[in-house]
mmCIF file of C-alpha atoms in Angstrom:
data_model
loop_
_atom_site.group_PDB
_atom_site.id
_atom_site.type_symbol
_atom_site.label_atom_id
_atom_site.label_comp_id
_atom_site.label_asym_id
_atom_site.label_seq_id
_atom_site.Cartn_x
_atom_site.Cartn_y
_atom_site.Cartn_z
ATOM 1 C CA UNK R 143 133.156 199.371 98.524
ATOM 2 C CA UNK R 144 136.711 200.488 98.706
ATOM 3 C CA UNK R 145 140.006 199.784 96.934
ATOM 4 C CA UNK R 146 143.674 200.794 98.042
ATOM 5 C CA UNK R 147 146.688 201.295 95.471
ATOM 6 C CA UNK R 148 149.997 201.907 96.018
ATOM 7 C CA UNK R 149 152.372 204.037 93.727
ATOM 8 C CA UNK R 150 155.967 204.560 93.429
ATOM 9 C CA UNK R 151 158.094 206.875 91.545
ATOM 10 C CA UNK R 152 161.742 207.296 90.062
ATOM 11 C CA UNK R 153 163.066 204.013 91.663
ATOM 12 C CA UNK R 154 166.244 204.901 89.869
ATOM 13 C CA UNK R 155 168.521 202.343 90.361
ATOM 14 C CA UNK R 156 168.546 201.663 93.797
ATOM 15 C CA UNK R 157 167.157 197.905 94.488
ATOM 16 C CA UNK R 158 167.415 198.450 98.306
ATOM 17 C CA UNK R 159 165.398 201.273 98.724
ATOM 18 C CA UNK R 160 162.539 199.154 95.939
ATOM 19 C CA UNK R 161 162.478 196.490 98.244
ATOM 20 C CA UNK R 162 162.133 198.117 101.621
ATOM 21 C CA UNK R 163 159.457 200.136 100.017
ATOM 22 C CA UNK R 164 157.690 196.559 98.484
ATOM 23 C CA UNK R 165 158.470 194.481 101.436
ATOM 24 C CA UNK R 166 156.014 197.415 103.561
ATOM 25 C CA UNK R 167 153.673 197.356 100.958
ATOM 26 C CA UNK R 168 153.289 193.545 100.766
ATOM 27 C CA UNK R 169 152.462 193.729 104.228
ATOM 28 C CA UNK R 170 149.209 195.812 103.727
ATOM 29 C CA UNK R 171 146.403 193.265 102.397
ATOM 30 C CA UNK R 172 144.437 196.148 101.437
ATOM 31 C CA UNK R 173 146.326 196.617 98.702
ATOM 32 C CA UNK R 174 145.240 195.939 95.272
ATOM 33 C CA UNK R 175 147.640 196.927 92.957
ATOM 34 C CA UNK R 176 151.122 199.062 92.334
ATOM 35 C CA UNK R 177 151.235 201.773 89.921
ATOM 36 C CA UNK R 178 154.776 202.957 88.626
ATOM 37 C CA UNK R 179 155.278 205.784 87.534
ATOM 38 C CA UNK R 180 158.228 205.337 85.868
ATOM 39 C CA UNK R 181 162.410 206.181 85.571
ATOM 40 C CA UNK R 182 163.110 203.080 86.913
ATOM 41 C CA UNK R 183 166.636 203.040 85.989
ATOM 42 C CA UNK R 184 168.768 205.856 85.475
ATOM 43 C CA UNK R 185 170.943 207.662 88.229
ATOM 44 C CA UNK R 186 171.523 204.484 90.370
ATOM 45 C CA UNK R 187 173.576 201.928 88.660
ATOM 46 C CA UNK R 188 171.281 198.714 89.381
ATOM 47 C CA UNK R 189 169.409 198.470 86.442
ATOM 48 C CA UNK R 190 169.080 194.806 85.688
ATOM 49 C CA UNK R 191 168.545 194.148 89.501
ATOM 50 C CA UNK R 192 165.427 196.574 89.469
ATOM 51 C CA UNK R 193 163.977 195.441 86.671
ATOM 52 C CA UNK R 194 164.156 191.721 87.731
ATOM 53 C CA UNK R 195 162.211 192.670 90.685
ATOM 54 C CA UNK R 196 159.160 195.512 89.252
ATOM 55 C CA UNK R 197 158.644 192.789 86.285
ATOM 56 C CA UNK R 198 158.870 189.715 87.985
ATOM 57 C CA UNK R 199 155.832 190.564 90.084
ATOM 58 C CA UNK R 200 152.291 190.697 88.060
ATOM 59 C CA UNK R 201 150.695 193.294 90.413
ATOM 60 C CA UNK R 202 152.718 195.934 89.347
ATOM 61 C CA UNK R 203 151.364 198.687 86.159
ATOM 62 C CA UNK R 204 153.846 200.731 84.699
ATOM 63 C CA UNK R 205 154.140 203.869 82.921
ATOM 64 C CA UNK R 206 157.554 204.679 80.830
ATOM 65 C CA UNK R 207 159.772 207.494 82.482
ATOM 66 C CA UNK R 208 162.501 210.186 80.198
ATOM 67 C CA UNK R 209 165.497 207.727 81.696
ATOM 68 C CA UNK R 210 163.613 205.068 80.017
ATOM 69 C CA UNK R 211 163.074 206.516 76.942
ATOM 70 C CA UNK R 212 166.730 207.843 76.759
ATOM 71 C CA UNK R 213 167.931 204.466 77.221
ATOM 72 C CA UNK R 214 166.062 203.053 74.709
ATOM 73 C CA UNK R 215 167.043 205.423 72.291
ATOM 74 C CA UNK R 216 170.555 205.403 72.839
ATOM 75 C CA UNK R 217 170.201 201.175 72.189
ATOM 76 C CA UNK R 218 167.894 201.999 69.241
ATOM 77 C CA UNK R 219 170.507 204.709 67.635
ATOM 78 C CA UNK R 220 168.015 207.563 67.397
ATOM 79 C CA UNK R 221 169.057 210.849 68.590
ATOM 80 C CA UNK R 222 169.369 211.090 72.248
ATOM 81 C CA UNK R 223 168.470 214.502 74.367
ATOM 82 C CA UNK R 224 171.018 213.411 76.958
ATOM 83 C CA UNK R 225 174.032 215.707 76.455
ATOM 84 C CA UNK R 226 178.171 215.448 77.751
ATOM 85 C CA UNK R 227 178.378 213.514 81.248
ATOM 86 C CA UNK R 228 174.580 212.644 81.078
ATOM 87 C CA UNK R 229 174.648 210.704 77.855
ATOM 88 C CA UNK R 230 178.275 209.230 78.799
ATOM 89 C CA UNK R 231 176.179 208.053 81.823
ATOM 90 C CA UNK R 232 173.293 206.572 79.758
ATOM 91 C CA UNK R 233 175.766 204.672 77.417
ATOM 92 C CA UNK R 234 177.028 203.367 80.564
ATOM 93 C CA UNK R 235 174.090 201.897 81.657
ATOM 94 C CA UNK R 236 172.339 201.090 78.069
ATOM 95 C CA UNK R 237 175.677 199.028 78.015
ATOM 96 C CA UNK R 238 174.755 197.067 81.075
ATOM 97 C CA UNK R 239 171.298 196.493 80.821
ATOM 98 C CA UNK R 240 169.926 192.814 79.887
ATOM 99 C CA UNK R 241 168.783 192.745 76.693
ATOM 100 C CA UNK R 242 165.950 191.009 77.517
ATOM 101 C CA UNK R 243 164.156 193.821 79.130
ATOM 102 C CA UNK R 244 164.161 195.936 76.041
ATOM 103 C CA UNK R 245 160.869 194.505 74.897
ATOM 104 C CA UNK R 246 159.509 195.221 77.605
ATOM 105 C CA UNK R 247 160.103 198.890 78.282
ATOM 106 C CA UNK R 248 159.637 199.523 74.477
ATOM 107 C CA UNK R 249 156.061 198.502 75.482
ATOM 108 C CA UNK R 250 155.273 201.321 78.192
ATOM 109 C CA UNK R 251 152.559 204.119 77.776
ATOM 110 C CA UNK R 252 153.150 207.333 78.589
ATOM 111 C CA UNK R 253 150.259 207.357 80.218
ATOM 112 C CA UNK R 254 147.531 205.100 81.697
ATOM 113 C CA UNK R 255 144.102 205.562 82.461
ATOM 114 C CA UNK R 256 142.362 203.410 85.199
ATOM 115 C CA UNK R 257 138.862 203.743 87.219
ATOM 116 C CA UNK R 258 138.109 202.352 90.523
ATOM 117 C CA UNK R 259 134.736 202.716 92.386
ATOM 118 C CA UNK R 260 133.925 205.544 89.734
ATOM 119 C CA UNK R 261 136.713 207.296 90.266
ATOM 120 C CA UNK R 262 139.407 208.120 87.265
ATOM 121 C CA UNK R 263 142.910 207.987 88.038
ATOM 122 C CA UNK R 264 145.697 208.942 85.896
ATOM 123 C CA UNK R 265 149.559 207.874 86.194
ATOM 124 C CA UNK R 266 152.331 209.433 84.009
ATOM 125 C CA UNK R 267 155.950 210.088 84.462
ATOM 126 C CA UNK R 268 155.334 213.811 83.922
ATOM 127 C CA UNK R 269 153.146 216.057 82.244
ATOM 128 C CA UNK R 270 152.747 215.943 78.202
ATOM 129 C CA UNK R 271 152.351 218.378 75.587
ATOM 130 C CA UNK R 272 150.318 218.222 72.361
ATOM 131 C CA UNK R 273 153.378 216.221 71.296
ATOM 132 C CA UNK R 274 153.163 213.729 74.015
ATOM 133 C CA UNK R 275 156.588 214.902 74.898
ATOM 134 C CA UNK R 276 157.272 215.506 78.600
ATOM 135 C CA UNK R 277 157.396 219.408 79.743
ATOM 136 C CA UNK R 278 160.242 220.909 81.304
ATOM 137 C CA UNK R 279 160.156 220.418 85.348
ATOM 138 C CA UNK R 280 158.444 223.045 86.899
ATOM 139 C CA UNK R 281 160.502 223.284 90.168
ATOM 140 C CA UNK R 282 157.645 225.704 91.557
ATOM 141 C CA UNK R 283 154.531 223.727 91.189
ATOM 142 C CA UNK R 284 151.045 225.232 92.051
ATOM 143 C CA UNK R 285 147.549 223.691 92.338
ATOM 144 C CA UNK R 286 146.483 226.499 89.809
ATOM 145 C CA UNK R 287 149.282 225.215 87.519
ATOM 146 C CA UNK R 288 148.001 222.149 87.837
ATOM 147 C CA UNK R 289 145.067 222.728 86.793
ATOM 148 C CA UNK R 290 145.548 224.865 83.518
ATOM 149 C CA UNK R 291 147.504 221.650 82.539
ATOM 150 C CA UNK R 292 144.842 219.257 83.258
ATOM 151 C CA UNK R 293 141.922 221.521 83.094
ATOM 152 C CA UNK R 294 140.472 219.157 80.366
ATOM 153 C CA UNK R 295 141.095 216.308 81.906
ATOM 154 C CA UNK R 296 138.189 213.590 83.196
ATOM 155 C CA UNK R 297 140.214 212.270 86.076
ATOM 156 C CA UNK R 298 140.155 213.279 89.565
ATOM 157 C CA UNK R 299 143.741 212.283 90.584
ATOM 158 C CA UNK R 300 146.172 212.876 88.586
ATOM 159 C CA UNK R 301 149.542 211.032 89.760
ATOM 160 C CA UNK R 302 153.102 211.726 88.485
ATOM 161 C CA UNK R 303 157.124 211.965 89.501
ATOM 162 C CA UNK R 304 159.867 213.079 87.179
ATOM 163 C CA UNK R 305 160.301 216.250 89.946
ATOM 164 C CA UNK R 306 162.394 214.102 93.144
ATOM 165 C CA UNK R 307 160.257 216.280 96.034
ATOM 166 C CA UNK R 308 156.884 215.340 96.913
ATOM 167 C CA UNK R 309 154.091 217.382 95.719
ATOM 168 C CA UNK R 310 150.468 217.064 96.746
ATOM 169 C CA UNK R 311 147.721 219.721 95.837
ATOM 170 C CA UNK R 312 144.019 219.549 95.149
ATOM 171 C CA UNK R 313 142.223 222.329 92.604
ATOM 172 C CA UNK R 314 138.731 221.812 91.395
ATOM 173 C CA UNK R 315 137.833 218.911 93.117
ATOM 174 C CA UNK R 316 140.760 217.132 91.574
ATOM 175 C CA UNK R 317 144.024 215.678 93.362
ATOM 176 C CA UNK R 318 147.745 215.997 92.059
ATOM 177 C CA UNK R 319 150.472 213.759 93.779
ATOM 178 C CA UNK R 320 153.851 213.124 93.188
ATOM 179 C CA UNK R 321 155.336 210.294 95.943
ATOM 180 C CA UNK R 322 158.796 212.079 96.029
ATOM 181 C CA UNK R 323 161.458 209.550 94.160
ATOM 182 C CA UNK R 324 161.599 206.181 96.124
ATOM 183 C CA UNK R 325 165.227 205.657 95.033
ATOM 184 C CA UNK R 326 166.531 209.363 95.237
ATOM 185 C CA UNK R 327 166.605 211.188 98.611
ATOM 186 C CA UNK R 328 168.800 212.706 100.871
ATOM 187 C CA UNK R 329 167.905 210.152 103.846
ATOM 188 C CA UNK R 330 168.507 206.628 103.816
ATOM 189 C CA UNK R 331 164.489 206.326 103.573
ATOM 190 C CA UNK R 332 162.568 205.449 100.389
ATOM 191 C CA UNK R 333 158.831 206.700 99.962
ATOM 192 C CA UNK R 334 155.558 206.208 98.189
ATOM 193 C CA UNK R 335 152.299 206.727 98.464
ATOM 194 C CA UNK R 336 149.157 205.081 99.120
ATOM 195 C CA UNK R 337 145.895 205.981 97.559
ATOM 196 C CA UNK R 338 142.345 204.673 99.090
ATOM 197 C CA UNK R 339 139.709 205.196 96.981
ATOM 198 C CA UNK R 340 136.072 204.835 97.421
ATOM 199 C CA UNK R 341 132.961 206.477 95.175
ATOM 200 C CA UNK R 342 132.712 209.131 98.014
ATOM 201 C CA UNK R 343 136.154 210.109 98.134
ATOM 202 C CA UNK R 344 140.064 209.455 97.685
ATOM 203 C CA UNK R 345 142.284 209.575 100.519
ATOM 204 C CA UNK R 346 146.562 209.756 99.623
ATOM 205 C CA UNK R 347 148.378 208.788 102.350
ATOM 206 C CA UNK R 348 152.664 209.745 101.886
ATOM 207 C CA UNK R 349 154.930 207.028 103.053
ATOM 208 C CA UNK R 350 158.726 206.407 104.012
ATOM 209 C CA UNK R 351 160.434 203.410 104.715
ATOM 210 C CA UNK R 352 163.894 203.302 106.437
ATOM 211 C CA UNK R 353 166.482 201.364 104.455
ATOM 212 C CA UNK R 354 170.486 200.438 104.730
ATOM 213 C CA UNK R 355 171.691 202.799 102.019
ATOM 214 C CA UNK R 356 175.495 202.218 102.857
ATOM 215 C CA UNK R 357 176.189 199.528 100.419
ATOM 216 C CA UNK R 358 174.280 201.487 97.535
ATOM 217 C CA UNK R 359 176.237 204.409 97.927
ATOM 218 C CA UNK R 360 179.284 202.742 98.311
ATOM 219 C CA UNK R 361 178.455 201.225 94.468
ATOM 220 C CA UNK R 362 179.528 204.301 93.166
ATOM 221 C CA UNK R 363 182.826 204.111 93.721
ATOM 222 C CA UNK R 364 183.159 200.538 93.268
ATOM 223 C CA UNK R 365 182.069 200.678 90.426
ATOM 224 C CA UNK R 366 183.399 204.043 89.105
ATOM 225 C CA UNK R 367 180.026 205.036 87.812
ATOM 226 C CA UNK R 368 179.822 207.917 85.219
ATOM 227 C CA UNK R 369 179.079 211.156 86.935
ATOM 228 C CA UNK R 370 178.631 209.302 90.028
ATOM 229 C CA UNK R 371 180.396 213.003 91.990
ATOM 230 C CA UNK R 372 177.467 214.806 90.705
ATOM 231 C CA UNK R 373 174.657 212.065 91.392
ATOM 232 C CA UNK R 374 175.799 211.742 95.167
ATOM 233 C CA UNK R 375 176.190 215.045 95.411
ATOM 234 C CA UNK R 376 172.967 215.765 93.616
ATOM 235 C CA UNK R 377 170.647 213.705 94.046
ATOM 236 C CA UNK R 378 171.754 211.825 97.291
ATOM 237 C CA UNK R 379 172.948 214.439 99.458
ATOM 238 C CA UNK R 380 176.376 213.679 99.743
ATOM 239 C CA UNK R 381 175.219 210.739 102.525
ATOM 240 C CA UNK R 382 178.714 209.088 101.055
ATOM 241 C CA UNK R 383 180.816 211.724 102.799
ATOM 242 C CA UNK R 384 178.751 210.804 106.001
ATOM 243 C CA UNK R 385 179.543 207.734 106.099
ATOM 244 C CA UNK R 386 183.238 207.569 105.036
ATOM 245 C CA UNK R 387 183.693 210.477 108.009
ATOM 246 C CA UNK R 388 181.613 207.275 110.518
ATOM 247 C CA UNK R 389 184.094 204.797 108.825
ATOM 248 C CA UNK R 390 187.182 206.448 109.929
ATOM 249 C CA UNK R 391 185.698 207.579 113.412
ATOM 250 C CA UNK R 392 184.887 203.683 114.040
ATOM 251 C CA UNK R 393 188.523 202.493 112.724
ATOM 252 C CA UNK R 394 190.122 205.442 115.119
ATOM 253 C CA UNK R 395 187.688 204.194 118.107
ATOM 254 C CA UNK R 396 189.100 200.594 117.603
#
């Protein structure tokens, strides 16, 4: 026996990239199920679009992400973490989000637990402390890091985003993997990861899709969104300034 998931991280906004990445994965029969591991909005402006798709579809499990939770507190009126340009951004998207998605996203664990073929398998955003708060990113990650977090841990894959880059390391027989983010990345591709698992052993296989980013990044602007210098800059390689140089090359060719 055998079973294959899929997981996807940090979809942040960007619809196009979530359905080149789901349109590849619907493709695979041998796949059972998606698990996301959360900050699906945040960063790219398409919120409501994003979350029409990941709970529209009932294959999907989801774990709650910080841009989540900073949303929801910002609707809620608790105290925010978000600070300056990053909270004005929040507003600006807790402003635009369809209320009737709150319920739902209110409802996501922090973590989740699953087994398959006798294997444990567990998703979260990013790592927790006694508090069940998430730790500060580690932007130098280490198998034997790893495993001091999760040294108590019964599962033998632990999976996780929150940190854009991909990150895959095994320590004491257990496996760590972080897809990259699907919606952030500095090439117009989008990635996940596929996980086969069977009571032997698990196999992660690390994806990328190609995808039309043009229209995405040219949101930004047209919609003037908060911070949107710094997030293209950032978190998109400045892939704008690519493609505004191509624009004016193709009007001079003409």
């Amino acid at each position: 026996m055998s079973t294959k998931i899929a997981v996807i991280a940090d979809v942040h906004g960007n619809s196009a990239a979530l359905l080149a990445v789901l349109n590849e994965i619907d493709k695979n029969p041998e796949i059972n199920h998606i698990y996301c591991v959360g900050d699906m909005v945040g960063i790219g402006y398409e919120t409501n679009e994003v979350l029409e798709i990941l709970f529209s579809r009932n294959d999907i499990s989801f774990v709650m992400g910080n841009h989540e939770e900073e949303i929801i507190a910002i609707l809620e009126g608790k105290e925010s973490v978000s600070q300056s340009g990053e909270k004005i951004h929040h507003e600006w998207l807790a402003d635009r989000l369809d209320k009737k998605f709150i319920p739902h996203i209110i409802a996501l664990p922090k973590e989740l637990i699953v087994e398959y073929e006798g294997k444990k398998l567990l998703f979260t955003h990013y790592h927790l402390d006694a508090e069940k708060q998430f730790m500060a990113i580690d932007t130098e990650p280490s198998a034997k890091k790893l495993h001091d977090i999760y040294r108590n841990s019964p599962c033998d894959l632990i999976s996780f985003g929150h940190h854009h880059p991909i990150h895959y390391f095994s320590a004491e027989g257990r496996i760590y993997v972080n897809p990259g983010s699907l919606g952030c990345y500095d090439k117009p591709f989008a990635r996940y990861a596929t996980i086969s698992i069977t009571t032997e052993d698990l196999k992660v296989e690390l994806e990328e899709v190609p995808y039309n980013n043009q229209d995405f990044l040219a949101g930004y602007e047209r919609l003037a969104v908060p911070e949107k210098d710094l997030i293209l800059n950032i978190f998109h390689g400045n892939q704008h300034h690519d493609l505004k140089k191509k624009s004016l090359t193709e009007c001079n060719l003409l």
